[in-house]
Tab-separated table of C-alpha atoms in Angstrom:
chain	number	residue	atom	x	y	z
A	798	MET	CA	0.000	0.000	0.000
A	799	ARG	CA	1.404	3.370	-1.034
A	800	TYR	CA	-0.016	6.016	1.272
A	801	GLU	CA	-0.567	9.579	0.097
A	802	LEU	CA	-0.006	12.301	2.673
A	803	HIS	CA	-1.721	15.520	1.673
A	804	TYR	CA	-0.367	18.532	3.531
A	805	TRP	CA	0.952	22.054	2.957
A	806	PRO	CA	4.403	22.149	1.390
A	807	THR	CA	7.573	23.547	3.007
A	808	ILE	CA	6.462	23.319	6.651
A	809	GLN	CA	6.402	20.526	9.220
A	810	GLY	CA	3.078	21.645	10.651
A	811	ARG	CA	0.475	19.070	11.539
A	812	GLY	CA	1.664	16.876	8.684
A	813	GLU	CA	4.806	16.088	10.649
A	814	PHE	CA	2.948	13.845	13.092
A	815	ILE	CA	1.980	11.653	10.137
A	816	ARG	CA	5.403	11.788	8.514
A	817	LEU	CA	7.063	10.567	11.710
A	818	ALA	CA	4.791	7.520	11.904
A	819	LEU	CA	5.313	6.663	8.223
A	820	GLU	CA	9.080	7.142	8.512
A	821	GLU	CA	9.434	5.098	11.694
A	822	ALA	CA	7.589	2.225	10.031
A	823	GLY	CA	9.527	2.525	6.783
A	824	ALA	CA	6.198	2.796	4.981
A	825	ASP	CA	5.826	3.529	1.291
A	826	TYR	CA	4.340	7.019	1.004
A	827	VAL	CA	4.166	10.107	-1.153
A	828	ASP	CA	4.338	13.551	0.375
A	829	VAL	CA	1.894	15.056	-2.119
A	830	GLY	CA	2.210	18.678	-1.018
A	831	ASN	CA	5.966	18.686	-1.426
A	832	GLY	CA	5.832	16.920	-4.788
A	833	SER	CA	5.975	18.717	-8.119
A	834	GLU	CA	3.032	19.554	-10.330
A	835	GLU	CA	4.824	17.886	-13.252
A	836	ASP	CA	4.476	14.613	-11.402
A	837	GLY	CA	0.784	15.216	-10.781
A	838	LEU	CA	1.462	16.265	-7.198
A	839	GLY	CA	1.511	19.573	-5.322
A	840	MET	CA	-1.286	21.928	-4.313
A	841	PRO	CA	-3.516	21.554	-7.417
A	842	VAL	CA	-4.283	17.889	-6.741
A	843	MET	CA	-4.900	18.537	-3.028
A	844	GLU	CA	-7.288	21.332	-3.972
A	845	THR	CA	-9.481	18.898	-5.882
A	846	TYR	CA	-10.077	17.011	-2.648
A	847	LEU	CA	-10.634	20.080	-0.504
A	848	ASN	CA	-13.127	21.575	-2.947
A	849	GLY	CA	-15.056	18.335	-3.311
A	850	GLU	CA	-14.214	17.800	-6.978
A	851	ALA	CA	-12.338	14.542	-6.390
A	852	THR	CA	-14.537	13.177	-3.595
A	853	PRO	CA	-17.948	13.560	-1.984
A	854	PHE	CA	-16.099	13.377	1.367
A	855	PRO	CA	-13.938	16.501	1.305
A	856	PRO	CA	-11.739	17.164	4.334
A	857	PHE	CA	-12.262	20.504	6.065
A	858	ALA	CA	-8.524	21.115	6.210
A	859	LEU	CA	-5.086	19.573	5.721
A	860	PRO	CA	-3.602	17.130	6.527
A	861	PHE	CA	-5.501	14.191	5.153
A	862	LEU	CA	-4.322	10.739	4.159
A	863	LYS	CA	-5.334	8.782	1.119
A	864	ALA	CA	-5.028	5.003	1.437
A	865	GLY	CA	-6.411	3.376	-1.678
A	866	ASP	CA	-9.956	4.706	-1.909
A	867	LEU	CA	-10.081	5.728	1.735
A	868	ILE	CA	-9.699	9.345	2.767
A	869	VAL	CA	-8.919	10.058	6.401
A	870	SER	CA	-8.710	13.558	7.844
A	871	HIS	CA	-7.379	14.990	11.124
A	872	VAL	CA	-4.067	13.948	12.631
A	873	ALA	CA	-5.521	11.821	15.436
A	874	ASN	CA	-7.907	10.042	13.070
A	875	ILE	CA	-5.101	9.358	10.589
A	876	LEU	CA	-2.802	7.998	13.288
A	877	GLN	CA	-5.531	5.846	14.734
A	878	PHE	CA	-6.060	4.442	11.239
A	879	LEU	CA	-2.365	3.987	10.463
A	880	GLY	CA	-1.307	2.755	13.902
A	881	PRO	CA	-2.344	-0.890	13.582
A	882	ARG	CA	-1.274	-1.006	9.915
A	883	LEU	CA	2.220	0.281	10.721
A	884	GLY	CA	2.738	-1.680	13.929
A	885	LEU	CA	2.535	1.509	15.965
A	886	ALA	CA	-0.599	0.826	18.006
A	887	PRO	CA	-1.429	-1.681	20.730
A	888	GLU	CA	-3.589	-4.723	19.958
A	889	ASP	CA	-5.849	-4.367	22.956
A	890	GLU	CA	-9.069	-2.325	22.550
A	891	ALA	CA	-8.747	-0.584	25.921
A	892	LEU	CA	-5.210	0.487	25.073
A	893	ARG	CA	-6.232	1.686	21.613
A	894	LEU	CA	-8.889	3.908	23.159
A	895	TRP	CA	-6.289	5.104	25.648
A	896	ALA	CA	-3.779	5.861	22.871
A	897	HIS	CA	-6.372	7.802	20.891
A	898	GLY	CA	-7.352	9.797	23.980
A	899	LEU	CA	-3.697	10.655	24.605
A	900	GLN	CA	-3.306	11.714	20.983
A	901	LEU	CA	-6.344	13.996	21.267
A	902	THR	CA	-4.819	15.548	24.378
A	903	LEU	CA	-1.662	16.188	22.361
A	904	ALA	CA	-3.819	17.704	19.611
A	905	ASP	CA	-5.187	20.190	22.145
A	906	LEU	CA	-1.653	21.074	23.189
A	907	VAL	CA	-0.704	21.660	19.542
A	908	THR	CA	-3.632	24.052	19.105
A	909	GLU	CA	-2.619	25.951	22.230
A	910	ALA	CA	1.001	26.102	21.071
A	911	HIS	CA	-0.202	27.615	17.790
A	912	ASP	CA	-2.517	30.092	19.460
A	913	ILE	CA	0.241	31.733	21.509
A	914	HIS	CA	1.311	33.535	18.329
A	915	HIS	CA	-2.220	33.862	16.947
A	916	PRO	CA	-4.509	34.453	19.940
A	917	ILE	CA	-6.850	36.805	18.082
A	918	GLY	CA	-7.136	35.143	14.710
A	919	SER	CA	-5.280	32.895	12.262
A	920	SER	CA	-6.016	35.205	9.369
A	921	LEU	CA	-4.295	38.185	11.014
A	922	TYR	CA	-0.544	38.757	10.977
A	923	TYR	CA	1.443	38.019	14.112
A	924	GLU	CA	2.512	41.665	14.088
A	925	ASP	CA	-1.120	42.685	14.511
A	926	GLN	CA	-1.550	40.616	17.679
A	927	LYS	CA	1.856	40.776	19.322
A	928	THR	CA	0.660	42.342	22.553
A	929	GLU	CA	-2.036	39.728	22.975
A	930	ALA	CA	0.420	36.994	21.962
A	931	LYS	CA	2.795	38.014	24.741
A	932	ARG	CA	0.009	37.752	27.290
A	933	ARG	CA	-1.205	34.424	26.012
A	934	ALA	CA	2.328	33.016	25.883
A	935	GLU	CA	2.868	33.912	29.531
A	936	GLY	CA	-0.054	31.762	30.652
A	937	PHE	CA	0.945	29.001	28.258
A	938	ILE	CA	4.461	28.882	29.718
A	939	LYS	CA	3.410	29.295	33.317
A	940	GLU	CA	0.423	26.989	33.455
A	941	ARG	CA	-0.302	25.044	30.328
A	942	ILE	CA	3.015	23.495	29.256
A	943	PRO	CA	3.729	22.287	32.811
A	944	LYS	CA	0.205	20.912	33.149
A	945	PHE	CA	0.386	18.972	29.882
A	946	LEU	CA	3.949	17.700	30.288
A	947	ASP	CA	3.414	16.796	33.910
A	948	TYR	CA	0.414	14.763	32.798
A	949	PHE	CA	2.534	12.825	30.300
A	950	GLU	CA	5.257	12.394	32.918
A	951	HIS	CA	2.669	10.702	35.130
A	952	VAL	CA	1.338	8.624	32.265
A	953	LEU	CA	4.848	7.205	31.855
A	954	GLU	CA	5.346	6.814	35.584
A	955	ASP	CA	2.045	4.986	36.085
A	956	ASN	CA	2.161	2.843	32.954
A	957	PRO	CA	1.599	-0.709	34.271
A	958	LYS	CA	3.931	-1.987	31.534
A	959	GLY	CA	6.837	0.235	32.541
A	960	ASP	CA	7.927	3.801	32.000
A	961	ARG	CA	9.632	3.464	28.638
A	962	TYR	CA	6.577	4.107	26.476
A	963	LEU	CA	3.304	5.984	26.915
A	964	VAL	CA	1.102	3.052	25.914
A	965	GLY	CA	1.885	-0.557	26.766
A	966	ASP	CA	5.418	-1.899	26.438
A	967	SER	CA	6.331	-0.809	22.934
A	968	LEU	CA	6.568	2.257	20.767
A	969	SER	CA	3.283	3.727	19.505
A	970	TYR	CA	2.384	6.711	17.366
A	971	VAL	CA	1.691	8.641	20.587
A	972	ASP	CA	5.370	8.479	21.580
A	973	LEU	CA	6.343	9.868	18.171
A	974	SER	CA	3.862	12.726	18.553
A	975	LEU	CA	5.103	13.597	22.021
A	976	PHE	CA	8.631	13.670	20.584
A	977	GLN	CA	7.499	16.112	17.903
A	978	ILE	CA	5.726	18.414	20.340
A	979	VAL	CA	8.613	18.566	22.795
A	980	SER	CA	10.972	19.220	19.866
A	981	GLY	CA	8.696	21.991	18.639
A	982	LEU	CA	8.358	23.589	22.053
A	983	ARG	CA	12.142	23.506	22.469
A	984	TYR	CA	12.479	25.335	19.170
A	985	ALA	CA	9.791	27.895	19.993
A	986	LEU	CA	10.473	28.549	23.669
A	987	PRO	CA	13.995	27.316	24.481
A	988	LYS	CA	14.384	29.170	27.765
A	989	ALA	CA	11.034	28.187	29.159
A	990	MET	CA	11.492	24.594	28.088
A	991	GLN	CA	14.927	24.300	29.635
A	992	ARG	CA	13.438	25.165	32.999
A	993	ILE	CA	10.248	23.101	32.619
A	994	GLU	CA	12.006	19.980	31.332
A	995	ALA	CA	14.116	19.727	34.470
A	996	ASP	CA	11.028	18.358	36.219
A	997	MET	CA	10.108	15.894	33.486
A	998	PRO	CA	12.894	13.275	33.359
A	999	LYS	CA	10.763	10.478	31.898
A	1000	VAL	CA	9.383	12.645	29.112
A	1001	VAL	CA	12.881	13.882	28.304
A	1002	ASP	CA	14.219	10.337	28.266
A	1003	LEU	CA	11.462	9.141	25.947
A	1004	VAL	CA	12.086	12.036	23.550
A	1005	SER	CA	15.800	11.197	23.457
A	1006	ARG	CA	15.146	7.531	22.796
A	1007	VAL	CA	12.747	8.344	19.950
A	1008	ALA	CA	15.374	10.593	18.337
A	1009	GLN	CA	17.864	7.708	18.442
A	1010	ARG	CA	15.669	5.128	16.741
A	1011	PRO	CA	17.397	4.191	13.476
A	1012	ASN	CA	14.592	5.170	11.104
A	1013	ILE	CA	13.808	8.387	12.963
A	1014	LYS	CA	17.480	9.315	13.205
A	1015	ALA	CA	17.921	8.778	9.467
A	1016	TYR	CA	14.774	10.766	8.740
A	1017	LEU	CA	15.797	13.691	10.931
A	1018	ALA	CA	19.128	13.840	9.097
A	1019	SER	CA	17.488	13.686	5.668
A	1020	ASP	CA	16.148	16.545	3.576
A	1021	ARG	CA	12.660	15.099	3.935
A	1022	ARG	CA	12.703	16.556	7.457
A	1023	LEU	CA	11.737	20.178	6.821
A	1024	PRO	CA	13.113	22.756	9.241
A	1025	PHE	CA	11.106	24.393	11.986
A	1026	SER	CA	10.250	27.926	10.918
A	1027	GLU	CA	8.121	30.949	11.618
A	1028	ASN	CA	5.514	29.682	9.156
A	1029	GLY	CA	4.691	26.589	11.176
A	1030	ILE	CA	2.931	25.790	14.421
A	1031	PHE	CA	5.981	26.146	16.650
A	1032	ARG	CA	7.509	29.572	16.013
A	1033	HIS	CA	10.535	31.038	17.674
A	1034	TYR	CA	9.646	34.602	18.561
A	1035	PRO	CA	12.145	35.395	21.338
A	1036	GLU	CA	9.819	38.016	22.827
A	1037	LEU	CA	7.312	35.273	23.669
A	1038	ASP	CA	9.824	33.125	25.542
A	1039	GLU	CA	10.420	33.684	29.226
A	1040	VAL	CA	13.234	35.999	30.260
B	445	MET	CA	-24.635	-1.886	29.950
B	446	ARG	CA	-24.982	1.125	32.230
B	447	TYR	CA	-22.689	3.860	30.971
B	448	GLU	CA	-21.156	6.379	33.335
B	449	LEU	CA	-20.708	9.902	31.992
B	450	HIS	CA	-18.150	11.847	33.999
B	451	TYR	CA	-18.431	15.579	33.454
B	452	TRP	CA	-18.645	18.857	35.370
B	453	PRO	CA	-21.985	19.414	37.088
B	454	THR	CA	-24.487	22.203	36.274
B	455	ILE	CA	-23.283	23.002	32.754
B	456	GLN	CA	-23.913	21.476	29.330
B	457	GLY	CA	-20.330	22.001	28.220
B	458	ARG	CA	-18.592	19.256	26.279
B	459	GLY	CA	-20.550	16.637	28.192
B	460	GLU	CA	-23.675	17.618	26.274
B	461	PHE	CA	-22.430	15.990	23.066
B	462	ILE	CA	-22.352	12.688	24.943
B	463	ARG	CA	-25.675	13.241	26.707
B	464	LEU	CA	-27.422	13.857	23.393
B	465	ALA	CA	-26.171	10.564	21.960
B	466	LEU	CA	-27.139	8.609	25.078
B	467	GLU	CA	-30.557	10.275	25.221
B	468	GLU	CA	-31.328	9.772	21.520
B	469	ALA	CA	-30.538	6.071	21.912
B	470	GLY	CA	-32.496	5.725	25.149
B	471	ALA	CA	-29.354	4.287	26.720
B	472	ASP	CA	-28.990	3.458	30.383
B	473	TYR	CA	-26.556	5.974	31.849
B	474	VAL	CA	-25.574	7.829	34.977
B	475	ASP	CA	-24.587	11.479	34.836
B	476	VAL	CA	-21.953	11.140	37.554
B	477	GLY	CA	-21.096	14.822	37.885
B	478	ASN	CA	-24.694	15.808	38.506
B	479	GLY	CA	-25.291	12.978	40.977
B	480	SER	CA	-25.079	13.366	44.725
B	481	GLU	CA	-22.162	12.400	46.904
B	482	GLU	CA	-24.544	10.425	49.112
B	483	ASP	CA	-25.095	8.105	46.162
B	484	GLY	CA	-21.360	7.751	45.593
B	485	LEU	CA	-21.459	10.203	42.699
B	486	GLY	CA	-20.412	13.816	42.171
B	487	MET	CA	-16.973	15.403	41.952
B	488	PRO	CA	-15.139	13.231	44.537
B	489	VAL	CA	-15.499	10.033	42.526
B	490	MET	CA	-14.501	11.787	39.287
B	491	GLU	CA	-11.434	13.155	41.045
B	492	THR	CA	-10.199	9.648	41.792
B	493	TYR	CA	-10.004	9.008	38.051
B	494	LEU	CA	-8.428	12.337	37.160
B	495	ASN	CA	-5.737	11.986	39.838
B	496	GLY	CA	-4.920	8.408	38.858
B	497	GLU	CA	-6.095	6.854	42.121
B	498	ALA	CA	-8.843	4.775	40.486
B	499	THR	CA	-6.990	3.943	37.258
B	500	PRO	CA	-3.528	3.829	35.694
B	501	PHE	CA	-5.146	5.468	32.637
B	502	PRO	CA	-6.267	8.849	33.986
B	503	PRO	CA	-7.980	11.219	31.539
B	504	PHE	CA	-6.352	14.628	31.133
B	505	ALA	CA	-9.719	16.354	31.438
B	506	LEU	CA	-13.474	15.865	31.539
B	507	PRO	CA	-15.586	14.466	29.975
B	508	PHE	CA	-14.756	10.810	30.056
B	509	LEU	CA	-16.974	7.771	29.767
B	510	LYS	CA	-16.805	4.615	31.800
B	511	ALA	CA	-18.223	1.503	30.131
B	512	GLY	CA	-17.604	-1.497	32.351
B	513	ASP	CA	-13.839	-1.496	32.836
B	514	LEU	CA	-13.177	0.721	29.832
B	515	ILE	CA	-12.376	4.392	30.228
B	516	VAL	CA	-12.693	6.600	27.174
B	517	SER	CA	-11.737	10.268	27.138
B	518	HIS	CA	-12.371	13.129	24.693
B	519	VAL	CA	-15.744	13.787	23.120
B	520	ALA	CA	-14.848	12.506	19.655
B	521	ASN	CA	-13.256	9.347	21.048
B	522	ILE	CA	-16.289	8.690	23.256
B	523	LEU	CA	-18.727	9.188	20.387
B	524	GLN	CA	-16.684	6.995	18.085
B	525	PHE	CA	-16.826	4.312	20.791
B	526	LEU	CA	-20.529	4.749	21.564
B	527	GLY	CA	-21.708	5.249	17.992
B	528	PRO	CA	-21.844	1.602	16.879
B	529	ARG	CA	-23.109	0.491	20.295
B	530	LEU	CA	-25.990	2.975	20.229
B	531	GLY	CA	-26.905	2.597	16.558
B	532	LEU	CA	-25.606	6.084	15.844
B	533	ALA	CA	-22.714	5.295	13.501
B	534	PRO	CA	-22.518	3.825	9.994
B	535	GLU	CA	-21.445	0.206	9.453
B	536	ASP	CA	-19.015	0.959	6.679
B	537	GLU	CA	-15.352	1.635	7.617
B	538	ALA	CA	-14.926	4.505	5.145
B	539	LEU	CA	-18.011	6.206	6.558
B	540	ARG	CA	-16.875	5.658	10.132
B	541	LEU	CA	-13.587	7.373	9.370
B	542	TRP	CA	-15.555	10.139	7.645
B	543	ALA	CA	-17.868	10.527	10.649
B	544	HIS	CA	-14.938	10.730	13.061
B	545	GLY	CA	-13.220	13.324	10.858
B	546	LEU	CA	-16.398	15.417	10.822
B	547	GLN	CA	-16.651	15.130	14.601
B	548	LEU	CA	-13.062	16.308	14.991
B	549	THR	CA	-13.848	19.288	12.766
B	550	LEU	CA	-16.778	20.065	15.068
B	551	ALA	CA	-14.430	19.728	18.053
B	552	ASP	CA	-12.226	22.433	16.528
B	553	LEU	CA	-15.265	24.665	16.098
B	554	VAL	CA	-16.199	24.123	19.756
B	555	THR	CA	-12.712	25.166	20.867
B	556	GLU	CA	-12.902	28.299	18.732
B	557	ALA	CA	-16.378	29.102	20.083
B	558	HIS	CA	-14.985	28.851	23.600
B	559	ASP	CA	-11.932	30.951	22.836
B	560	ILE	CA	-13.929	33.977	21.697
B	561	HIS	CA	-14.601	34.718	25.374
B	562	HIS	CA	-11.220	33.422	26.563
B	563	PRO	CA	-8.679	34.341	23.870
B	564	ILE	CA	-5.846	35.022	26.325
B	565	GLY	CA	-6.295	32.239	28.839
B	566	SER	CA	-8.870	29.916	30.376
B	567	SER	CA	-7.657	30.653	33.856
B	568	LEU	CA	-8.290	34.410	33.535
B	569	TYR	CA	-11.680	36.044	34.011
B	570	TYR	CA	-13.603	37.145	30.948
B	571	GLU	CA	-13.508	40.678	32.367
B	572	ASP	CA	-9.723	40.611	32.136
B	573	GLN	CA	-9.754	39.828	28.423
B	574	LYS	CA	-12.857	41.617	27.162
B	575	THR	CA	-11.050	43.811	24.651
B	576	GLU	CA	-9.249	40.852	23.134
B	577	ALA	CA	-12.469	38.825	23.221
B	578	LYS	CA	-14.265	41.465	21.170
B	579	ARG	CA	-11.537	41.327	18.542
B	580	ARG	CA	-11.453	37.554	18.411
B	581	ALA	CA	-15.250	37.352	18.237
B	582	GLU	CA	-15.285	39.648	15.210
B	583	GLY	CA	-13.093	37.291	13.215
B	584	PHE	CA	-15.010	34.288	14.462
B	585	ILE	CA	-18.305	35.786	13.282
B	586	LYS	CA	-16.993	37.166	10.038
B	587	GLU	CA	-14.824	34.266	8.887
B	588	ARG	CA	-14.902	31.185	11.017
B	589	ILE	CA	-18.597	30.438	11.643
B	590	PRO	CA	-19.429	30.924	7.946
B	591	LYS	CA	-16.478	28.757	6.907
B	592	PHE	CA	-17.436	25.898	9.238
B	593	LEU	CA	-21.189	26.009	8.603
B	594	ASP	CA	-20.741	26.397	4.872
B	595	TYR	CA	-18.565	23.290	4.985
B	596	PHE	CA	-21.316	21.304	6.710
B	597	GLU	CA	-23.891	22.729	4.278
B	598	HIS	CA	-21.807	21.273	1.442
B	599	VAL	CA	-21.337	17.985	3.264
B	600	LEU	CA	-25.127	17.651	3.338
B	601	GLU	CA	-25.515	18.838	-0.235
B	602	ASP	CA	-22.895	16.418	-1.590
B	603	ASN	CA	-23.844	13.410	0.537
B	604	PRO	CA	-24.302	10.615	-2.021
B	605	LYS	CA	-27.067	9.183	0.177
B	606	GLY	CA	-29.090	12.393	0.232
B	607	ASP	CA	-29.097	15.655	2.131
B	608	ARG	CA	-31.030	14.631	5.231
B	609	TYR	CA	-28.039	13.481	7.290
B	610	LEU	CA	-24.336	14.296	7.378
B	611	VAL	CA	-23.182	10.680	7.094
B	612	GLY	CA	-24.990	8.065	5.012
B	613	ASP	CA	-28.765	7.836	5.030
B	614	SER	CA	-29.524	7.772	8.737
B	615	LEU	CA	-28.932	9.731	11.901
B	616	SER	CA	-25.451	9.571	13.410
B	617	TYR	CA	-23.811	11.124	16.434
B	618	VAL	CA	-22.359	13.795	14.129
B	619	ASP	CA	-25.846	15.138	13.376
B	620	LEU	CA	-26.549	15.400	17.097
B	621	SER	CA	-23.310	17.284	17.657
B	622	LEU	CA	-24.023	19.722	14.835
B	623	PHE	CA	-27.442	20.327	16.407
B	624	GLN	CA	-25.775	21.142	19.724
B	625	ILE	CA	-23.251	23.517	18.202
B	626	VAL	CA	-25.801	25.432	16.163
B	627	SER	CA	-28.028	25.645	19.263
B	628	GLY	CA	-25.095	26.938	21.275
B	629	LEU	CA	-24.071	29.497	18.676
B	630	ARG	CA	-27.675	30.737	18.485
B	631	TYR	CA	-27.634	31.212	22.239
B	632	ALA	CA	-24.258	32.964	22.267
B	633	LEU	CA	-24.482	35.083	19.131
B	634	PRO	CA	-28.163	35.381	18.143
B	635	LYS	CA	-27.792	38.332	15.795
B	636	ALA	CA	-24.811	36.956	13.934
B	637	MET	CA	-26.405	33.541	13.637
B	638	GLN	CA	-29.676	34.904	12.297
B	639	ARG	CA	-27.800	36.448	9.400
B	640	ILE	CA	-25.407	33.528	8.806
B	641	GLU	CA	-28.093	30.837	8.968
B	642	ALA	CA	-29.991	32.422	6.102
B	643	ASP	CA	-27.372	30.940	3.767
B	644	MET	CA	-27.387	27.475	5.356
B	645	PRO	CA	-30.842	25.980	4.655
B	646	LYS	CA	-29.763	22.339	4.868
B	647	VAL	CA	-27.954	22.794	8.165
B	648	VAL	CA	-30.956	24.647	9.582
B	649	ASP	CA	-33.313	21.942	8.377
B	650	LEU	CA	-31.190	19.188	9.930
B	651	VAL	CA	-31.041	21.035	13.249
B	652	SER	CA	-34.845	21.401	13.251
B	653	ARG	CA	-35.364	17.746	12.483
B	654	VAL	CA	-33.006	16.669	15.275
B	655	ALA	CA	-34.919	18.848	17.753
B	656	GLN	CA	-38.150	17.128	16.749
B	657	ARG	CA	-36.973	13.555	17.231
B	658	PRO	CA	-39.087	12.060	20.024
B	659	ASN	CA	-36.253	11.193	22.413
B	660	ILE	CA	-34.415	14.462	21.832
B	661	LYS	CA	-37.620	16.480	22.176
B	662	ALA	CA	-38.431	14.769	25.467
B	663	TYR	CA	-34.870	15.278	26.686
B	664	LEU	CA	-34.820	18.974	25.789
B	665	ALA	CA	-38.059	19.451	27.744
B	666	SER	CA	-36.746	17.535	30.782
B	667	ASP	CA	-34.741	18.876	33.683
B	668	ARG	CA	-31.829	16.665	32.603
B	669	ARG	CA	-31.213	19.258	29.882
B	670	LEU	CA	-29.259	21.904	31.748
B	671	PRO	CA	-29.627	25.489	30.545
B	672	PHE	CA	-27.048	27.332	28.477
B	673	SER	CA	-25.237	29.767	30.720
B	674	GLU	CA	-22.242	32.056	31.045
B	675	ASN	CA	-20.310	29.228	32.715
B	676	GLY	CA	-20.345	27.017	29.644
B	677	ILE	CA	-18.705	26.974	26.242
B	678	PHE	CA	-21.377	29.027	24.483
B	679	ARG	CA	-21.814	32.253	26.443
B	680	HIS	CA	-24.167	35.079	25.622
B	681	TYR	CA	-22.166	38.264	26.042
B	682	PRO	CA	-24.152	40.752	23.921
B	683	GLU	CA	-21.064	42.882	23.360
B	684	LEU	CA	-19.447	40.032	21.425
B	685	ASP	CA	-22.383	39.596	19.045
B	686	GLU	CA	-22.543	41.645	15.870
B	687	VAL	CA	-24.482	44.895	15.937
């Protein structure tokens, strides 16, 4: 099965959570958004799905995954779908529901991480909401990042199968997503994260182990791994970081 | 099976999406948050799950559902779990993925509807972010509500099985959730919604039909249906509505 990932070109964004799962599993996939129009890829083909021309089931937004005739939208939905197919989800129903719940919690954190630079509206420039962004970032750093990361620290600590993975005793897509979020937060808010991470040894250890997995390590070193930037979710605006 | 819904007492909030599904199906359920401590219900018992005392799989936040030994957190995850059990989800895998994607789009709309009155932070009072709220509400009314509702209008219009339901040819949990969101937006922003709805005949028709279903109608008239209020997601602050 050759999977098609449909997502904006040039940024990691929400597509990165899907890329990491596909790369870890060594899956066959096409990154449609970053492909060229000459090859029948790129924005034009994605547009035909978003505008309903190519399907009666148009996604509201990117990313979406195409797997044969199936179209799956939203990161958590895509990962829930891919997980069992890529060997990145537990077998047990209770644990699958648990993994999906954790992923949806991470999705909320991603939205909050985005909204620190766009608290008033996504269609406005950052420059037009800088004052509000500063205020929102303060609460995010002071209350929200610690609350979320402390939760995942406890999930690891209380995992009946040991503290190496978030779900069960082997790697799942949730571990990969936590890796991506911690990496993004480190890029966006390095000072705040340095302080906060000191209290989260199990999260930090998991993130390090994910980065060292052979397929992930090779991916991160490749040019398929797009850089973090100020066009993505995690943006480094030094004025939003703590002093 | 007696389901346990764990959610904050006195407000509809995110718990309402679950209540509507349980009520439509005539399911046996306990609304734990609104129960009394004398009966072993209320906040104390929910706390034991949130703090990890009662389970190694503690939800990050409310609502969560308990079904026998299973714990399921996040509205979309709960509805995906309940859907097939309550006869409120399609049989077909492609349509189930579609339904879950639609529900996750609705979840994003709910978050945005909440953030118009709390654009800077959930832990701050509305009064401390009124100016920012006014600005965020303007963009929400002008761009976001129309974009979301127009999307669902097209989903109905392009449904290969007809325009009566969002997914396939029968009621699903997604229809119930759209009903709740439109009801909430009407409560919060009556003037804006009156104008916007004029362009969304199929959405409006679906919402009316949901309200008239016997079990939903009886539920809405019962005292189990808590009122909308300024403690919930959809808050009526007239200054945020359009003039």
